[in-house]
CSV table of C-alpha atoms in Angstrom, one decimal:
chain,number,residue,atom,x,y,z
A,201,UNK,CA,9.2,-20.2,12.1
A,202,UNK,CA,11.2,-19.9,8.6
A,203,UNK,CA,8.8,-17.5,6.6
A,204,UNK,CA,9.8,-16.9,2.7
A,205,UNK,CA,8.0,-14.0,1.1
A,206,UNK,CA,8.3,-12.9,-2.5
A,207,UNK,CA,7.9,-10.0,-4.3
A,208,UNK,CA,8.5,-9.6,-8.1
A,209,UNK,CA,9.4,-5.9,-8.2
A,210,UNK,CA,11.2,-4.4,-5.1
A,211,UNK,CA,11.0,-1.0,-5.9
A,212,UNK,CA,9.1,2.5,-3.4
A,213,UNK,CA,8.5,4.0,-6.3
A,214,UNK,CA,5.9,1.6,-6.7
A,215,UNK,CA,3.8,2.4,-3.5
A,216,UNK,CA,2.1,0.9,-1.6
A,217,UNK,CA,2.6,-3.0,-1.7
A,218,UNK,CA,6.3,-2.1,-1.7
A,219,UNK,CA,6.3,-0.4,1.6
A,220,UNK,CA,3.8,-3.3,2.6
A,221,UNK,CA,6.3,-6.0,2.3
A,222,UNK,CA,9.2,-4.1,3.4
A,223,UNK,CA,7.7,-3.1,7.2
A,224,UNK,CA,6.0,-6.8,7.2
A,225,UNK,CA,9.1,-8.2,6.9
A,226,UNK,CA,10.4,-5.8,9.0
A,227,UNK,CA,8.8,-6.6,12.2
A,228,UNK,CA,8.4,-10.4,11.5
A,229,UNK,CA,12.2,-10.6,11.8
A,230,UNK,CA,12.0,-8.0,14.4
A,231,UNK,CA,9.6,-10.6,16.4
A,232,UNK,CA,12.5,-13.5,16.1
A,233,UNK,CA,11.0,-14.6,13.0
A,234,UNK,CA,13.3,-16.0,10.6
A,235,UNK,CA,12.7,-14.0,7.4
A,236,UNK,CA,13.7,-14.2,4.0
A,237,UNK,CA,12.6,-11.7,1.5
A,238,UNK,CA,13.3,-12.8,-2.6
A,239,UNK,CA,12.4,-10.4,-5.1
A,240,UNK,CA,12.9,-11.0,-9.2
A,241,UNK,CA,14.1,-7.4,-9.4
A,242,UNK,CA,15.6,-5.9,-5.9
A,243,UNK,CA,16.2,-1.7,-6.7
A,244,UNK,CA,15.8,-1.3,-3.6
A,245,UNK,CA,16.3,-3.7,-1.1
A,246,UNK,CA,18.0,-2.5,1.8
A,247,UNK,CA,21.8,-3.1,1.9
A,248,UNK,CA,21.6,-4.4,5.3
A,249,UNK,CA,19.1,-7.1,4.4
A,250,UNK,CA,21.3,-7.8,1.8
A,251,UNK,CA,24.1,-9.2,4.3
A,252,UNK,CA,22.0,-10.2,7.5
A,253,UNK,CA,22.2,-13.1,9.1
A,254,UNK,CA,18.6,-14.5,9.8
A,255,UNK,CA,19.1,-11.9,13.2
A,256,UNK,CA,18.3,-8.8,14.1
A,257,UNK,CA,17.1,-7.9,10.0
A,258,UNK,CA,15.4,-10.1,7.1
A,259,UNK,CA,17.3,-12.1,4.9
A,260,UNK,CA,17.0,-10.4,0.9
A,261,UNK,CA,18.1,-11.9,-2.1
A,262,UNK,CA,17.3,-10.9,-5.8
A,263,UNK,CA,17.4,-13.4,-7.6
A,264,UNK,CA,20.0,-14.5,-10.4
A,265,UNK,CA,18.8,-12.1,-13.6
A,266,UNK,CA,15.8,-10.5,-14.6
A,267,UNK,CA,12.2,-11.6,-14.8
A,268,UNK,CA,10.3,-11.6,-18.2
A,269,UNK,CA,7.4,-10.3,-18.8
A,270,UNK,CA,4.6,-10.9,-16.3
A,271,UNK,CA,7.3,-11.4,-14.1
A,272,UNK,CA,7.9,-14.8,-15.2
A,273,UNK,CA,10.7,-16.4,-14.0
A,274,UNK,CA,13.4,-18.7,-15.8
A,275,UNK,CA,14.0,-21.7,-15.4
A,276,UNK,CA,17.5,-20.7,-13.1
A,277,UNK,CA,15.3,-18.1,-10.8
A,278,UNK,CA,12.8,-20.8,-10.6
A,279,UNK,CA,14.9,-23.5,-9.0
A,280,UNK,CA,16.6,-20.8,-7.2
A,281,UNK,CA,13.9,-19.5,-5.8
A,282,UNK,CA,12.8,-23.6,-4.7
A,283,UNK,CA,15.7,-24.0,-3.4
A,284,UNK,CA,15.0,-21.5,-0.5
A,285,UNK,CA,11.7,-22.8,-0.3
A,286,UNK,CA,13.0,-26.2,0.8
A,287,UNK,CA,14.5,-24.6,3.6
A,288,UNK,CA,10.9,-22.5,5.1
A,289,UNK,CA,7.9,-23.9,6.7
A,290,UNK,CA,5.7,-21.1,4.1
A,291,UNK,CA,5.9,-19.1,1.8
A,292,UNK,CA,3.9,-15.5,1.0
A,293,UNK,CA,3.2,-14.9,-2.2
A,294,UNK,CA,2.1,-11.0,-3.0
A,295,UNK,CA,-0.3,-9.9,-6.0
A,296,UNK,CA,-2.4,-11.6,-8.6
A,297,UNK,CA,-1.4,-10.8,-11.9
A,298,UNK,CA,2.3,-12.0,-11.7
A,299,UNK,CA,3.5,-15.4,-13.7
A,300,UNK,CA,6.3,-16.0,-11.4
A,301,UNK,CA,3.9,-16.2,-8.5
A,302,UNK,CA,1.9,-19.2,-10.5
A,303,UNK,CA,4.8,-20.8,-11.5
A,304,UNK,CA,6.2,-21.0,-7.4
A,305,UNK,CA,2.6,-22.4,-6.7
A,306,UNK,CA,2.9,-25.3,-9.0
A,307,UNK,CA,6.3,-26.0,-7.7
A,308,UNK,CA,5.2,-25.7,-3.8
A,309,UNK,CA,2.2,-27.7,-4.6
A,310,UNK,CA,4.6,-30.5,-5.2
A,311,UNK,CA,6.8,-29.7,-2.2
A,312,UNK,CA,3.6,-29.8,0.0
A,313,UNK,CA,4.8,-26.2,1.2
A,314,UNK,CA,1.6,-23.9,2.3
A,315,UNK,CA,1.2,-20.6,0.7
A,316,UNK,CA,0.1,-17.5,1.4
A,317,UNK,CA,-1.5,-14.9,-1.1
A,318,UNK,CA,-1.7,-11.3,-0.5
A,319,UNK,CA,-4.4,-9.9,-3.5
A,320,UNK,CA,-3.4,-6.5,-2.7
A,321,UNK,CA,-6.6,-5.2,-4.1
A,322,UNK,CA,-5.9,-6.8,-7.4
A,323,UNK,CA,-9.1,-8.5,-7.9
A,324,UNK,CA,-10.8,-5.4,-6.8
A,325,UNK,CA,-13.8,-4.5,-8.8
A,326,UNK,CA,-11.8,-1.3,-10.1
A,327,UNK,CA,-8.7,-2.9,-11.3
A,328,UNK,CA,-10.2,-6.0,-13.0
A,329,UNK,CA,-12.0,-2.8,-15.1
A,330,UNK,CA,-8.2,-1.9,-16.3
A,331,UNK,CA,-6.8,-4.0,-19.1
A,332,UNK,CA,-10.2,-6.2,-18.6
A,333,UNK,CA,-9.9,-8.7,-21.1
A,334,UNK,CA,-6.4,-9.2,-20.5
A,335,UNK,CA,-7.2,-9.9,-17.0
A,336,UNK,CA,-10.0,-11.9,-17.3
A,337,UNK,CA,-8.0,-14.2,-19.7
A,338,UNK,CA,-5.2,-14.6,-17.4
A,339,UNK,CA,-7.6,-14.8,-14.5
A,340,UNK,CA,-9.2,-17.5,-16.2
A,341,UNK,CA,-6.1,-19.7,-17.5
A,342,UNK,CA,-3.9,-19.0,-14.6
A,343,UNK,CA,-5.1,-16.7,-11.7
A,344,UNK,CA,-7.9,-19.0,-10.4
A,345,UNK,CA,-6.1,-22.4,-10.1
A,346,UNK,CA,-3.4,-20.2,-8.2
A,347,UNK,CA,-5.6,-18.3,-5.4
A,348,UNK,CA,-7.0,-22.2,-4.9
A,349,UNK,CA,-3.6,-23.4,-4.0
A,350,UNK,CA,-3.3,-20.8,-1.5
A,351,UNK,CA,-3.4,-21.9,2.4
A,352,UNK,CA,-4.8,-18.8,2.8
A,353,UNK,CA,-5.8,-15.7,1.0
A,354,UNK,CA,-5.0,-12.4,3.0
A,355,UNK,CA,-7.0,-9.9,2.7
A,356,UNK,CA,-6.7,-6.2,4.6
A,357,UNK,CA,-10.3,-5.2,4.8
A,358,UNK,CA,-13.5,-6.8,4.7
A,359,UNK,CA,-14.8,-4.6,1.5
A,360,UNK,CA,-11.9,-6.3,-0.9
A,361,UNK,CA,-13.1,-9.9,0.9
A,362,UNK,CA,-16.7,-9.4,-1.1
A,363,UNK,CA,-14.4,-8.5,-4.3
A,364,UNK,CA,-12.2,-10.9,-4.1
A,365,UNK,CA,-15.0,-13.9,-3.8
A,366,UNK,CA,-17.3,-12.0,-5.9
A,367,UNK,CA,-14.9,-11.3,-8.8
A,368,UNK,CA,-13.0,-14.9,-8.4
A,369,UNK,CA,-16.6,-16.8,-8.1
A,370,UNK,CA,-15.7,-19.3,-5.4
A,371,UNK,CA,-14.7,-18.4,-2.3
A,372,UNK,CA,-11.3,-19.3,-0.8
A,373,UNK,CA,-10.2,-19.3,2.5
A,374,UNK,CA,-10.2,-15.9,3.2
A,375,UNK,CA,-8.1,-13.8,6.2
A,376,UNK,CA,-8.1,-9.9,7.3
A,377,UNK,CA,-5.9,-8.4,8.8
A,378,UNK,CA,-4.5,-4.9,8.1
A,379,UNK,CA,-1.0,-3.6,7.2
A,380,UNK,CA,1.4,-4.0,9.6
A,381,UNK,CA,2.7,-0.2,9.6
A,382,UNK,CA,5.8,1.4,12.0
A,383,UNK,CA,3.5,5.1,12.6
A,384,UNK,CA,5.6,8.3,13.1
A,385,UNK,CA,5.9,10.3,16.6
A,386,UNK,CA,3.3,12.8,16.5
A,387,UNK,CA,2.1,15.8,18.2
A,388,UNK,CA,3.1,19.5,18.8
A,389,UNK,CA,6.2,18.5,20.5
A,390,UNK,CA,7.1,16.8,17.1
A,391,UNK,CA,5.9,19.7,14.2
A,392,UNK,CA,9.2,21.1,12.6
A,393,UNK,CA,10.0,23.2,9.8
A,394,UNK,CA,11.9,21.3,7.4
A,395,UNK,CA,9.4,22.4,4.6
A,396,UNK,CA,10.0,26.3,5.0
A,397,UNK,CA,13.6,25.9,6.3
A,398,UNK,CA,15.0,23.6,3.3
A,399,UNK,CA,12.3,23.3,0.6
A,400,UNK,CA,11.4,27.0,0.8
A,401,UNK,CA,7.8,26.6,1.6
A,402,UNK,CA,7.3,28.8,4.4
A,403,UNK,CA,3.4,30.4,4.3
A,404,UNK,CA,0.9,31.4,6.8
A,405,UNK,CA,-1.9,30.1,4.6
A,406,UNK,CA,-3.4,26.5,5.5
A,407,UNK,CA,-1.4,24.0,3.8
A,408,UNK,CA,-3.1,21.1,1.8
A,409,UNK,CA,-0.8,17.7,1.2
A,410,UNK,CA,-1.8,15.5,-1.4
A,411,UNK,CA,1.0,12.3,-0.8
A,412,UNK,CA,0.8,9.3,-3.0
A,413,UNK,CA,1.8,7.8,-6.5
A,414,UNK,CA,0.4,10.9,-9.1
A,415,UNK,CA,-1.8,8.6,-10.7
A,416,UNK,CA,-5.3,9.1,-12.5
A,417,UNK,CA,-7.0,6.4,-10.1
A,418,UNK,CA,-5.6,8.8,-7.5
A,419,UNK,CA,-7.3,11.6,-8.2
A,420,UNK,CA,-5.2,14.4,-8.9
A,421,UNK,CA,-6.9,16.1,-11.7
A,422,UNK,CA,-9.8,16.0,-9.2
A,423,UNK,CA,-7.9,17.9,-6.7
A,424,UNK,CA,-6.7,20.6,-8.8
A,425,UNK,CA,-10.3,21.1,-10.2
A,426,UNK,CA,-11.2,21.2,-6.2
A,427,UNK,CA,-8.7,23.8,-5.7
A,428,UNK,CA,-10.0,26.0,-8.2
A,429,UNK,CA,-13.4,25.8,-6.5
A,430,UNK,CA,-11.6,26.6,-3.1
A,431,UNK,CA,-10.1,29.8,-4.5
A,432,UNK,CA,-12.8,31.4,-6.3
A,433,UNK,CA,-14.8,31.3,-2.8
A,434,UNK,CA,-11.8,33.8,-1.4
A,435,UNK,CA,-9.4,31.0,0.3
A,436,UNK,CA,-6.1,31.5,0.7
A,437,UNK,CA,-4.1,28.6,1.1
A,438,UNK,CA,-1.0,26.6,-0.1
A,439,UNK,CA,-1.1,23.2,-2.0
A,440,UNK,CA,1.4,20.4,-2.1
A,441,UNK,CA,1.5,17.3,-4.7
A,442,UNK,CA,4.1,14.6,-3.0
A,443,UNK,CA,4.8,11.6,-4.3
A,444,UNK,CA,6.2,10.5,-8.1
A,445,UNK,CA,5.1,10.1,-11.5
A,446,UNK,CA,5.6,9.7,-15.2
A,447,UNK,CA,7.3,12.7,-16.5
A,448,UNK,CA,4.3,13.6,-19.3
A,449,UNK,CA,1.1,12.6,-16.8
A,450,UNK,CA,2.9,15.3,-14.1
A,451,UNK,CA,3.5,17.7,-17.0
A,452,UNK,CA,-0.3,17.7,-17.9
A,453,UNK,CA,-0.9,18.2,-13.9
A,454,UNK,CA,1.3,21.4,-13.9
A,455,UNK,CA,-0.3,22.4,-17.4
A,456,UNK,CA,-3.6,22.1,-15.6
A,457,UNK,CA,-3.3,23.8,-12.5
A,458,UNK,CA,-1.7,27.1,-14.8
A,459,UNK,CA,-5.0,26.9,-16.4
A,460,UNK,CA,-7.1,26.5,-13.4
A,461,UNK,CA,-4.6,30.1,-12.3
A,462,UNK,CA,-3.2,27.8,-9.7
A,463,UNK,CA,0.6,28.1,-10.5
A,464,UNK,CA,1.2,30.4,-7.3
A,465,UNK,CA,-0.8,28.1,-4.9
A,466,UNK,CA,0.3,24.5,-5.5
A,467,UNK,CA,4.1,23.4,-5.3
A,468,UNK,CA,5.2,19.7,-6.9
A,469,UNK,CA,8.0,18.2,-4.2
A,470,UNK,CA,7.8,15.1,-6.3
A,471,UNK,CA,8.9,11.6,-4.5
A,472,UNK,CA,10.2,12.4,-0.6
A,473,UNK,CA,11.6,10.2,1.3
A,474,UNK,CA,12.4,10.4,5.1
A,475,UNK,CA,12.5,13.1,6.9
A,476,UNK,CA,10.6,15.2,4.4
A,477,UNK,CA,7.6,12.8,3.9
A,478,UNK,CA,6.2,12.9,7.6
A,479,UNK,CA,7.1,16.8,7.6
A,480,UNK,CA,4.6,16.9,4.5
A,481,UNK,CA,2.3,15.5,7.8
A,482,UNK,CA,3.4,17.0,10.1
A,483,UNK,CA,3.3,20.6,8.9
A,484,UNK,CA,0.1,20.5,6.8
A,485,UNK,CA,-3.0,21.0,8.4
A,486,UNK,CA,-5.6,19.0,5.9
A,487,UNK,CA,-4.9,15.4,3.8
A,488,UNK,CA,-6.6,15.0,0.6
A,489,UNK,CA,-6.4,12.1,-1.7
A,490,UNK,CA,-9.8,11.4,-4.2
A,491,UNK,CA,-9.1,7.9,-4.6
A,492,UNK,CA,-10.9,5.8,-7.1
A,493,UNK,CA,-9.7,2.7,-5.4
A,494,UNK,CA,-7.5,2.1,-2.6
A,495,UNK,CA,-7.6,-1.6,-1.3
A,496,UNK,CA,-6.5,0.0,1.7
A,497,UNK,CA,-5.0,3.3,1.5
A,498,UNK,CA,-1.4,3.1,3.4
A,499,UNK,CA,-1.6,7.2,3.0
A,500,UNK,CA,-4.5,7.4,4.7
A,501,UNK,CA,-4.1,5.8,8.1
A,502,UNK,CA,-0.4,7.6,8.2
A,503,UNK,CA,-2.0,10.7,7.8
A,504,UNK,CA,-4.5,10.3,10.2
A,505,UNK,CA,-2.2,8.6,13.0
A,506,UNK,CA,0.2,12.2,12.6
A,507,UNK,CA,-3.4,14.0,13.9
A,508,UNK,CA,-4.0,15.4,10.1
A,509,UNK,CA,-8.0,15.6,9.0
A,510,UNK,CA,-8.5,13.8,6.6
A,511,UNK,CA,-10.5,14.0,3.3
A,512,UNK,CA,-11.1,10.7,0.6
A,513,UNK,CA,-13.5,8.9,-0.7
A,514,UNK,CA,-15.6,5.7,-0.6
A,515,UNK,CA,-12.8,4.6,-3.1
A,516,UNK,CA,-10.8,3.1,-0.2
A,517,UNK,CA,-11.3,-0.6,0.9
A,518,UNK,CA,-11.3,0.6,4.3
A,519,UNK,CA,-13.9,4.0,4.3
A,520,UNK,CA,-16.4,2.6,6.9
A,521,UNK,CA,-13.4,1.8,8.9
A,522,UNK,CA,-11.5,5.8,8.8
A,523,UNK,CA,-15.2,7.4,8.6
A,524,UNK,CA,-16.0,5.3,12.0
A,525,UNK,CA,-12.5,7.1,13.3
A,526,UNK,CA,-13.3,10.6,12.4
A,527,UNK,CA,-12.1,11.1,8.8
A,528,UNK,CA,-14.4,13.2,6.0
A,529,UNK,CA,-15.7,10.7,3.6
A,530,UNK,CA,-17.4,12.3,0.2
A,531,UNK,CA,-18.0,11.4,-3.0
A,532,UNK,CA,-15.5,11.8,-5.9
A,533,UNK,CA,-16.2,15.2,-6.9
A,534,UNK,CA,-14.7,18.4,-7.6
A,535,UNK,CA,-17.4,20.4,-5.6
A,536,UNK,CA,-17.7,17.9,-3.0
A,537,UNK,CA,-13.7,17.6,-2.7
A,538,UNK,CA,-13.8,21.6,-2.6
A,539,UNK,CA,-16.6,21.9,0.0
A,540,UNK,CA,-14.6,19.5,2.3
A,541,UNK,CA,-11.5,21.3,2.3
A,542,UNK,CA,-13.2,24.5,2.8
A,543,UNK,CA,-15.6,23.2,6.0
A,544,UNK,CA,-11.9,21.5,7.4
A,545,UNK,CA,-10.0,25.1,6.7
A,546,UNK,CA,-13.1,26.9,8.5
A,547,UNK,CA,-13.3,25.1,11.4
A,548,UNK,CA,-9.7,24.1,11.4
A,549,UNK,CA,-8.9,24.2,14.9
A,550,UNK,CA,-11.8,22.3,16.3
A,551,UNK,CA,-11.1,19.9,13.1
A,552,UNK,CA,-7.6,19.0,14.7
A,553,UNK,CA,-8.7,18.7,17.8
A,554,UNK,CA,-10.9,15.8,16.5
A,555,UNK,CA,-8.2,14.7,14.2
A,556,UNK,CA,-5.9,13.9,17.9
A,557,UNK,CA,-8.7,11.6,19.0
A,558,UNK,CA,-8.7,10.1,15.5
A,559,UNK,CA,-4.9,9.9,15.9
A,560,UNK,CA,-5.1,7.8,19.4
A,561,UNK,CA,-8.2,5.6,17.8
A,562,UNK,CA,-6.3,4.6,14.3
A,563,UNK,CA,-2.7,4.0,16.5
A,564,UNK,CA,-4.7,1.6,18.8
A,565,UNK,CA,-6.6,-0.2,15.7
A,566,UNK,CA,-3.3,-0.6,13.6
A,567,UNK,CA,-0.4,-1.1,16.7
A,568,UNK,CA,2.2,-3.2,15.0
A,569,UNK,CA,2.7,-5.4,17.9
A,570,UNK,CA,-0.7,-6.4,17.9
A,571,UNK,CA,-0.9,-6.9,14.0
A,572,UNK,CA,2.2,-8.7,13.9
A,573,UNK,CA,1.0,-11.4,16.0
A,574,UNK,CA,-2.4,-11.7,14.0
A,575,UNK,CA,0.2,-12.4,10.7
A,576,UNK,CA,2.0,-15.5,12.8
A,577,UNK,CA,-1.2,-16.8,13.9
A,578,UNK,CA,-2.7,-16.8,10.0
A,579,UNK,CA,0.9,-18.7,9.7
A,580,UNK,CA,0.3,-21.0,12.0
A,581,UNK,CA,-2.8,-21.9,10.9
A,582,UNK,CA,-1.8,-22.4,7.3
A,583,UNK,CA,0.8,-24.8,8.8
A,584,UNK,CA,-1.5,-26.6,11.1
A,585,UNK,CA,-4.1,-27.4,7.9
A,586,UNK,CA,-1.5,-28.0,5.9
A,587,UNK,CA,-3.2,-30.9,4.0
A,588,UNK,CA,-6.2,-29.0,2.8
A,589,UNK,CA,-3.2,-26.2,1.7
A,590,UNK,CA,-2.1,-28.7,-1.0
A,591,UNK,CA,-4.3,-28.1,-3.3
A,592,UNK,CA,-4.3,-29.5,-7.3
């Protein structure tokens, strides 16, 4: 099968849709698959990719110049990008709010080429609350026509299904299936050091990780108010906020957590990339992230599959699904955040001895292999109806 997926921004920095199309791809190609990844703006597609063959990697190409704003494409990236789409059987589309992505539908309509669109919890209930009238507008004038020309809307958790028909009024042909994501080696045999022997980060104290995007729908402020809690009850322990941010929103973090007498206790590794990002799992002993929304929560499940406790919130897509496999779900509260971490830290041991079995039980529920084949069989359906995918 000749699957074209495209992406307008290609970028980790981003998060989590970013690493969702890149291991997608990623094992598609990797299950003899030929794959071709196009994105408007490609910082960073893999080299590799760049050059490969339709073999052993995806094909990726950026296209010819920069997309506008919106991520609308010109009339040159347009036909560049049909052009490739003359040569697939279907093409993925990812995200809601991108012009480019409406203006490929049209064109695909007329090629009678099925598509697939990924909402990426983009018409969750949270998001359509940010930049609301601008979104409704375009949702209105653009976004509806183009979710009805989808084959197939792809959802990864039943919670952001009810959203997505709820906030679109109509329901579309909707199908879940979860990220497919390539989980680190775990256990004791795996734990190192690299945190203490290269970053300097050497304690005795537990360690808390807080790893995502340092965002305000992520929770951050939350956390640090959480720590205070933690250490005026006598804790002792050792903080770390991974992951990037805008220079002034991380400032205001660090200004906060000085207030809160917190400048000795939490340590700001900003963006890691591999090997230093599953160390931050590996050698922590509780995850926190107090999520306002998370259509699914990449972090999360990573965490959990490296035997790490877990703490979040009903923010996540997906909290019936990791409170069901042992994580602490609470609400989105400074004192319940704080009492969390404190009940983990207490009981830590017979916490990660439950975190092992929630380990085995997220690994089984999210094996790539499995996944994968759940993606080409959504495909193959889409290809199958593909009259009732060519939609006006």
């Amino acid at each position: 099968m000749k699957i074209l997926h495209f992406i307008d921004i290609f970028d980790f920095s981003l998060g989590g849709i970013v690493q969702f199309v890149f291991q997608q791809v990623r094992a598609l190609a990797q299950h003899d698959q030929q794959v071709t990844l196009v994105a408007g703006q490609g910082t960073d597609l893999p080299e590799s990719w760049r050059h490969a063959t339709n073999g052993q990697y995806p094909v990726a190409i950026e296209l010819t110049g920069k997309p506008g704003i919106q991520g609308r494409l010109s009339s040159r990236q347009l036909h560049q990008f049909i052009d490739l789409a003359r040569q697939s059987d279907i093409v993925h589309l990812h995200g809601t709010w991108i012009l480019g992505n409406v203006q490929i539908a049209r064109q695909l309509v007329r090629l009678k080429k099925p598509i697939i669109v990924s909402t990426h919890g983009m018409l969750d209930d949270w998001s359509l609350s940010q930049k609301s009238i601008k979104k409704q507008i375009f949702l209105q004038l653009f976004g509806k026509r183009y979710i009805r020309r989808a084959a197939r809307v792809h959802c990864t958790a039943a919670a952001e299904r009810q959203q997505v028909i709820k906030n679109l009024g109509f329901e579309p042909p909707i199908t879940i299936i979860p990220p497919i994501i390539e989980l680190p080696a775990w256990g004791d045999s795996h734990r190192t050091e690299l945190l203490s022997t290269e970053l300097g980060l050497a304690t005795t104290a537990p360690r808390i990780v807080f790893l995502s995007r340092l965002l305000p729908n992520k929770g951050p402020e939350i956390l640090l108010d959480a720590l205070a809690l933690v250490k005026q009850q006598g804790q002792v322990f050792q903080a770390i906020m991974v992951g990037p941010g805008e220079e002034s929103y991380v400032q205001g973090l660090r200004n906060q957590a000085q207030r809160l007498g917190l400048q000795g206790d939490v340590h700001w590794l900003g963006m890691q990339r591999e090997p230093y990002k599953t160390a931050c799992y590996r050698e922590s002993d509780v995850y926190v992230l107090p999520t306002i929304q998370e259509n699914f929560g990449i972090v999360l499940v990573e965490a959990m599959a490296m035997g790490l406790p877990i703490v979040t919130t009903r923010g996540t897509d997906v909290w019936q699904e990791l409170e069901s496999r042992g994580a602490t779900i609470v609400d989105r509260s400074a004192a319940a955040i704080a009492g969390a971490i404190r009940e983990t830290i207490h009981s830590l041991d017979a916490c990660r001895e439950r975190a092992a079995t929630s380990a085995q039980q997220v690994r089984q529920w999210l094996d790539p292999i499995r996944v994968c084949k759940e993606y080409l069989k959504m495909y193959q359906q889409a290809l199958s109806d593909q009259p009732r995918s060519v939609r006006s």
